[in-house]
Coordinates of C-alpha atoms in Angstrom, one line a residue:
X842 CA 96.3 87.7 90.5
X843 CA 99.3 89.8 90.7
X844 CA 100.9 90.8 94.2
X845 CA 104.3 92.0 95.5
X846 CA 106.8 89.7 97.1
X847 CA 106.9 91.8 100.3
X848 CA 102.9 91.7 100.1
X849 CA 103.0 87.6 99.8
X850 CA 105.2 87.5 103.0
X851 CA 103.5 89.1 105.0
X852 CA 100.1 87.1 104.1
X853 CA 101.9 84.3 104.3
X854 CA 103.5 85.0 108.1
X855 CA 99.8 85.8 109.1
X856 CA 98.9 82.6 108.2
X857 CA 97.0 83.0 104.7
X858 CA 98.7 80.6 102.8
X859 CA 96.9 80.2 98.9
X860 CA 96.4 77.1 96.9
X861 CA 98.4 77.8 93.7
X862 CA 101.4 79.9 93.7
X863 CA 103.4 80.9 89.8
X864 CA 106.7 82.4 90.6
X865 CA 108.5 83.8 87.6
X866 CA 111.6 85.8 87.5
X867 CA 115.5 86.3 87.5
X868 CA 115.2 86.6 91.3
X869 CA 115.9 83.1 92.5
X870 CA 116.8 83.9 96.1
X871 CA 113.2 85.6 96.8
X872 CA 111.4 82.4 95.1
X873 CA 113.9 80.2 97.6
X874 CA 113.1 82.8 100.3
X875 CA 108.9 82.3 99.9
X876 CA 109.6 78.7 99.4
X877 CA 111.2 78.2 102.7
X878 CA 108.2 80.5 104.7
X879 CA 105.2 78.6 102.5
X880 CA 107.4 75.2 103.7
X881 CA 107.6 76.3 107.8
X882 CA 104.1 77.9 108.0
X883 CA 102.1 75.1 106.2
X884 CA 104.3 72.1 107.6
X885 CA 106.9 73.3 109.4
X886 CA 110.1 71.9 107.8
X887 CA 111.7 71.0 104.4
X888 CA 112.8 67.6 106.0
X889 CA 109.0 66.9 106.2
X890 CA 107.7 64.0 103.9
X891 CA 104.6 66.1 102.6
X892 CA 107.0 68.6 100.7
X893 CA 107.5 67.1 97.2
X894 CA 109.9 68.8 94.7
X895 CA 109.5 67.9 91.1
X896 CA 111.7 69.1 88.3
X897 CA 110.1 69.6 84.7
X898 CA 113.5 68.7 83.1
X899 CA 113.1 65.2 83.9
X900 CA 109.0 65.1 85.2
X901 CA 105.9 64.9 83.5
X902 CA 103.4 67.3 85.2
X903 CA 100.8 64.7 85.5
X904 CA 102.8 63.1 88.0
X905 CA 102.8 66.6 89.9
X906 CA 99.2 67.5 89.5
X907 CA 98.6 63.4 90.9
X908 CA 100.5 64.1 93.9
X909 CA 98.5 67.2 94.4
X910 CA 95.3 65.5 94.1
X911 CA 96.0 62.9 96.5
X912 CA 95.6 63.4 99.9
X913 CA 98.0 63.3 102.2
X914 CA 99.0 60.4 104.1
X915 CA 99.9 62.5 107.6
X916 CA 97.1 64.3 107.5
X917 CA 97.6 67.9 107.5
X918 CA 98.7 70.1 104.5
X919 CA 101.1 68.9 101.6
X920 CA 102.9 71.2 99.7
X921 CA 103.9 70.1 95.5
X922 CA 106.5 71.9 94.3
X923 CA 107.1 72.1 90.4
X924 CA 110.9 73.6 89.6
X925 CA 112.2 74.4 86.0
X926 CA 108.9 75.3 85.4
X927 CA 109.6 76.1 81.4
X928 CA 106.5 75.5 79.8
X929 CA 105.4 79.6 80.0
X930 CA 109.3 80.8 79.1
X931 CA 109.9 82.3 75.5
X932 CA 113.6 79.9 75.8
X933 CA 113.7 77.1 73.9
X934 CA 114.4 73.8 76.1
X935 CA 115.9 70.2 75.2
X936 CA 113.3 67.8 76.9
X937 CA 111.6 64.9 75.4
X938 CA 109.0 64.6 78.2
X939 CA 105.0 65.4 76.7
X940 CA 102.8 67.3 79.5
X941 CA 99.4 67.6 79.7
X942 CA 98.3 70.9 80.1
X943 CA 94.7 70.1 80.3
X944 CA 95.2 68.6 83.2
X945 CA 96.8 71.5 85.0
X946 CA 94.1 73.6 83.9
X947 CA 91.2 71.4 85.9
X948 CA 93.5 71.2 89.0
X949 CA 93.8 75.3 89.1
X950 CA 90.3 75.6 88.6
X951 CA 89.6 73.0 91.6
X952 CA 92.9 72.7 93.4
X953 CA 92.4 70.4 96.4
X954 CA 92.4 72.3 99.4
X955 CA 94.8 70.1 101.1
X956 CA 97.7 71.4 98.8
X957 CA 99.3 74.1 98.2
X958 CA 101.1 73.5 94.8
X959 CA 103.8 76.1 93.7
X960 CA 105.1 76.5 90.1
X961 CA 108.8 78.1 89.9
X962 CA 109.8 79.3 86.7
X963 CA 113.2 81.8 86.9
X964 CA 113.6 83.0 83.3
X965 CA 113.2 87.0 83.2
X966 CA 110.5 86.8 80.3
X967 CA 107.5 85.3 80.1
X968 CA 106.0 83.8 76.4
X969 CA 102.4 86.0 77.3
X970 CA 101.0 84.3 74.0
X971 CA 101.0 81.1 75.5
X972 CA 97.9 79.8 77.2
X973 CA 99.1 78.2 80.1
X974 CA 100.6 81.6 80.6
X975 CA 97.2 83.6 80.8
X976 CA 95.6 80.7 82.2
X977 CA 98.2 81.0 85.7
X978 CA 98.0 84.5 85.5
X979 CA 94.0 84.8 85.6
X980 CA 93.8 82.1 88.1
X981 CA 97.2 81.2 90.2
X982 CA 98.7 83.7 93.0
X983 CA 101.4 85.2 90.4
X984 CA 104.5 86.4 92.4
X985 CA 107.4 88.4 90.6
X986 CA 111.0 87.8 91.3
X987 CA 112.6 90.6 90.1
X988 CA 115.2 93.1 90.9
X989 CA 113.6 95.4 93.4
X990 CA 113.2 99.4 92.9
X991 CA 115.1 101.6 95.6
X992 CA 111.8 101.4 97.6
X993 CA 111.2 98.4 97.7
X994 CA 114.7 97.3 98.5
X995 CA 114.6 99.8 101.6
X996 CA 111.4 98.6 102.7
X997 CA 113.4 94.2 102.0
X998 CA 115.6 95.7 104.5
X999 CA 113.4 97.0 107.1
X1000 CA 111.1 93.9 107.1
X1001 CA 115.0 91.3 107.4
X1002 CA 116.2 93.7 109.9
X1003 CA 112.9 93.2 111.5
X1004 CA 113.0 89.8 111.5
X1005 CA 116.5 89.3 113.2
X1006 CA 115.5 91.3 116.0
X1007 CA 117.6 94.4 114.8
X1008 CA 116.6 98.2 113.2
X1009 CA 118.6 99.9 110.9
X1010 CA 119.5 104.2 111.4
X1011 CA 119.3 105.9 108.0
X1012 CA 123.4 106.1 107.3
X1013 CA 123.5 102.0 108.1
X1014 CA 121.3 101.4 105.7
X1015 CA 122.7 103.7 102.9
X1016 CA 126.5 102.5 104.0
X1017 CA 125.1 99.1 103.8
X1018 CA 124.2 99.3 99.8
X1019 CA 127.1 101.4 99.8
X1020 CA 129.7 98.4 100.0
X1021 CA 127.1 95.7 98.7
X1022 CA 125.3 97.0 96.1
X1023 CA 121.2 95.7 95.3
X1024 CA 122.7 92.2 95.3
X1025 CA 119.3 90.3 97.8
X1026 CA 121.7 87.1 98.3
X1027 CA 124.8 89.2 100.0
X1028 CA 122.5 91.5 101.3
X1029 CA 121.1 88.7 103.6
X1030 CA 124.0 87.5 104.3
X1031 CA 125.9 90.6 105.3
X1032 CA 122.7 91.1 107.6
X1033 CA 123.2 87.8 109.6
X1034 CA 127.0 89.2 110.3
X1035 CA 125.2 92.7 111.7
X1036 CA 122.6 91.1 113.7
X1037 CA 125.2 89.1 115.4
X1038 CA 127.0 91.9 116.2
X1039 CA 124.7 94.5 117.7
X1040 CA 122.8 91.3 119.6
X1041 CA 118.6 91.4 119.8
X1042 CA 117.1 94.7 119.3
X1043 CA 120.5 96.3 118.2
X1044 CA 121.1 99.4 116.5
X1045 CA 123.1 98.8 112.8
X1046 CA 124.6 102.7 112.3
X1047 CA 127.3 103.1 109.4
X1048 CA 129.8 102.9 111.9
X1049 CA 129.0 99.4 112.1
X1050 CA 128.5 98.7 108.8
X1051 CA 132.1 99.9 108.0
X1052 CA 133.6 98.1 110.4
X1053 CA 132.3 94.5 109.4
X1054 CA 131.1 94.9 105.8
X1055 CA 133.9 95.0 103.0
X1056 CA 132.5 96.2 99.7
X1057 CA 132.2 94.4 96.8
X1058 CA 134.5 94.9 94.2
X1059 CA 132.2 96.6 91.6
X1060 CA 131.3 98.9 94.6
X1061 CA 135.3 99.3 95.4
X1062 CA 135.6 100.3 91.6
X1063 CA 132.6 102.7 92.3
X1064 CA 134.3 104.2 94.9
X1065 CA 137.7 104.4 93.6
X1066 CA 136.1 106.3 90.6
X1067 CA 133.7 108.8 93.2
X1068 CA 137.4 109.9 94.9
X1069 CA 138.9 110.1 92.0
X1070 CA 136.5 112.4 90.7
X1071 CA 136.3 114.4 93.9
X1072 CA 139.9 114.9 93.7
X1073 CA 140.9 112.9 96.5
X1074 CA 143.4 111.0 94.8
X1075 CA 144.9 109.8 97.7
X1076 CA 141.9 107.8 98.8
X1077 CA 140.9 106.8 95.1
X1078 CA 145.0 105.2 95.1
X1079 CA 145.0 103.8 98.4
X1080 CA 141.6 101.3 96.8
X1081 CA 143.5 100.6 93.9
X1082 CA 146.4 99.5 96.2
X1083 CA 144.3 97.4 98.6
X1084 CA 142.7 96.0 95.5
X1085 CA 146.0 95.1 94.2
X1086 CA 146.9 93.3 97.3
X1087 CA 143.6 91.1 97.1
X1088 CA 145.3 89.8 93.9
X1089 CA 142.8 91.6 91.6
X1090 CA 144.3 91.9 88.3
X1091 CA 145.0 95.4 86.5
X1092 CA 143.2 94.5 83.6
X1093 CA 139.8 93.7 85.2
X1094 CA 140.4 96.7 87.1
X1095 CA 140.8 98.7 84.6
X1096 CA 137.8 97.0 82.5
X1097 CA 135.4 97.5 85.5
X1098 CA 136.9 101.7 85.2
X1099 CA 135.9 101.8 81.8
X1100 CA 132.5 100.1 82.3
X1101 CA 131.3 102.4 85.2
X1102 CA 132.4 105.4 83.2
X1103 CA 130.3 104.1 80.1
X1104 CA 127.3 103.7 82.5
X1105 CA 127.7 107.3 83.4
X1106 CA 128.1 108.5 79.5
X1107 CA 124.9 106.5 78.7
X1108 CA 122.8 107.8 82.4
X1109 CA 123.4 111.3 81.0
X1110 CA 122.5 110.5 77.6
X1111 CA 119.5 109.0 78.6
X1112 CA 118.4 111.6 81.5
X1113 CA 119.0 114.2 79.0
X1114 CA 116.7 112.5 76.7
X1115 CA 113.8 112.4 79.7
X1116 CA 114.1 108.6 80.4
X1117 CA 112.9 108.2 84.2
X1118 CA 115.6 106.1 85.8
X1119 CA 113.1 103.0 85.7
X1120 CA 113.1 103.2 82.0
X1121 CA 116.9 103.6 82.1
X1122 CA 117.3 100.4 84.7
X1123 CA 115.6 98.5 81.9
X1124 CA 117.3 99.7 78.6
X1125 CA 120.3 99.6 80.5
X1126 CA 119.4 96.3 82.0
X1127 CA 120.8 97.8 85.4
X1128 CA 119.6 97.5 89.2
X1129 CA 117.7 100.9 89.6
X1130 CA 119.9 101.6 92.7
X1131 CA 122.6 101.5 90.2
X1132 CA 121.0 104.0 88.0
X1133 CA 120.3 106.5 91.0
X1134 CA 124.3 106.3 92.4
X1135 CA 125.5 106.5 88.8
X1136 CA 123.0 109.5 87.7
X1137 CA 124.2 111.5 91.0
X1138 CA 127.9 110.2 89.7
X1139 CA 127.6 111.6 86.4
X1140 CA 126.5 115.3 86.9
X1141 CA 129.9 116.2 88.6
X1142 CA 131.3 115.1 84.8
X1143 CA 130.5 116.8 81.7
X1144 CA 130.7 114.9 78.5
X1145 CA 133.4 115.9 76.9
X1146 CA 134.9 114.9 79.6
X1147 CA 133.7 111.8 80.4
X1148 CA 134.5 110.8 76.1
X1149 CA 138.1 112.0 76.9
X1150 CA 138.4 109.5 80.2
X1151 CA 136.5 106.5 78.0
X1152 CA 139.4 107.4 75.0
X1153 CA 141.8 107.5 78.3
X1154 CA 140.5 103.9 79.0
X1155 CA 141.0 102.2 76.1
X1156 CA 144.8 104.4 75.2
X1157 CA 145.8 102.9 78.9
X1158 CA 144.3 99.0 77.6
X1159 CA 146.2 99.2 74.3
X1160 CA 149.8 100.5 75.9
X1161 CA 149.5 97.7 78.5
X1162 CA 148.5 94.9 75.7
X1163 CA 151.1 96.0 73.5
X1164 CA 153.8 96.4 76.2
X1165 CA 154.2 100.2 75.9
X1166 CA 153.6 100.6 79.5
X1167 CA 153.5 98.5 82.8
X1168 CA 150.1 97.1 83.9
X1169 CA 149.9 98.7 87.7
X1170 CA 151.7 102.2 86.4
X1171 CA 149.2 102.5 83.6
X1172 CA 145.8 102.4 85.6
X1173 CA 147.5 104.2 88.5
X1174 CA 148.3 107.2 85.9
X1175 CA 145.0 107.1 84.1
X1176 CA 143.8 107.5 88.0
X1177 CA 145.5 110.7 88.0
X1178 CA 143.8 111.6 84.6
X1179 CA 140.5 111.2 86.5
X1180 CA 141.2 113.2 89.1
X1181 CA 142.7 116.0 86.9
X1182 CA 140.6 119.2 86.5

């Protein structure tokens, strides 16, 4: 059975905790995230001697499924968890352990009610050919860990804000991904600086948000570009200044210039093609919050345009390789290019 992370916390904070969880996905932090609430609500800490963590890369499953079978000796719930769980990837892995699947099959049929056993296995793809695949998904509570649409990221951010005691206003939330990006792992932490800040209860505004989140530097390059194409060179300069002065290096500048530019080129390629911005995400392999700043990006350039700052790009890479020009002159003037009409 196949539900939403946001779905599977909030059963699990009411207190209806299932028997056998399969998490699968690129998203480690939300596994780690359901992990730690299964962990507190069924026992109360990690530290606790019923929570077993196995690793496939060095554990035969049999000993898991055991330890799942047996009762524990507290009394009480114990929760079996199985990492590196490899067995339903399409990647090949080096391992000379044998496990029985057979045996996993009986257990999820009859798990013992006095586990909860949870399976994690972060590869992006799963092999769906493979039985022990269609066997968890059929039976296990199937959770997928991967990157979050623009709605479900806003509703992530509601339910942590809601959780440290803090709301967001519209603008704080949009400065917020702003200068962090769709990046779950920051986000949470940039949200333990706010609700520090504005205490229980607080208000997070973009005022706030300016003042204690910096942005990261692909959303610095993003930035830098959005002036630049607004014709606010002075802004777009001053970026590539502060950037300089956090020891960023002209070249990887440059590269991440080139790169965002591409992204637009192939958004408006695709849009005009009538590829929804999901689709795009995944061709793309982008965050869809990426796709949606980068498609609003892209319409104020046409693409002649846009293939004359991409040649711009790569004239600017081979002056500064060969020596023709100096490394923080050349990106500054291909700047200038960008903000040219």
């Amino acid at each position: 059975m196949d539900m939403s992370y946001l779905q599977i916390k909030k059963d699990i904070k009411t207190g209806t905790i299932k028997p056998v969880y399969f998490m699968y996905g690129n998203q480690t932090f939300l596994m780690e995230d359901l992990l730690l609430d299964i962990i507190k609500k069924a026992v109360g800490t990690q530290d606790d001697p019923s929570v077993i963590t196995y690793s496939l890369q060095d554990t035969i499953l049999d000993l898991a499924i055991e330890e799942a079978e047996t009762f524990p000796f507290f009394g009480g719930k114990k929760v079996v968890i199985v990492k590196d769980f490899f067995l339903v990837s399409t990647q090949k892995q080096e391992t000379k352990v044998e496990h029985d699947l057979e045996r996993l099959q009986q257990y999820i049929s009859h798990p013992s009610p006095e586990s909860i056993l949870i399976l994690m296995a972060p590869f992006e793809k799963l092999d769906e050919r493979k039985k022990v695949t269609k066997l968890l998904k059929q039976s296990a509570t199937v959770v997928e860990c991967t990157p979050f649409d623009e709605k479900m990221l806003s509703a992530w951010l509601e339910d942590q804000a809601r959780s440290k005691k803090f709301r967001f206003t519209a603008d704080g939330k949009e400065h917020l991904l702003e200068r962090v990006g769709p990046q779950l792992l920051l986000l949470a932490s940039e949200m333990e600086k706010l609700a520090l800040y504005v205490g229980d209860e607080g208000e997070v505004t973009g005022e706030v948000v300016d003042l204690l989140v910096a942005r990261s530097l692909e959303q610095d390059v993003f930035a830098l570009i959005d002036f630049a194409v607004k014709q606010r060179l002075d802004k777009a300069l001053e970026i590539y200044h502060d950037l300089l002065k956090q020891k960023e290096e002209p070249l990887k500048l440059l590269a991440l210039i080139a790169r965002q530019l591409r992204i637009y080129y192939q958004v408006k390629e695709m849009t005009r093609r009538s590829y929804s911005q999901k689709q795009i995400a995944m061709q793309l392999k982008l965050h869809p919050y990426v796709v949606k700043l980068a498609s609003g990006q892209s319409q104020r350039l046409d693409d002649q345009r846009l293939l004359q700052l991409l040649e711009a790009c790569t004239d600017t890479d081979y002056a500064i390789k060969s020596g023709k020009m100096e490394k923080v002159l050349a990106v500054e003037l291909l700047l200038i290019k960008v903000a040219a009409v």
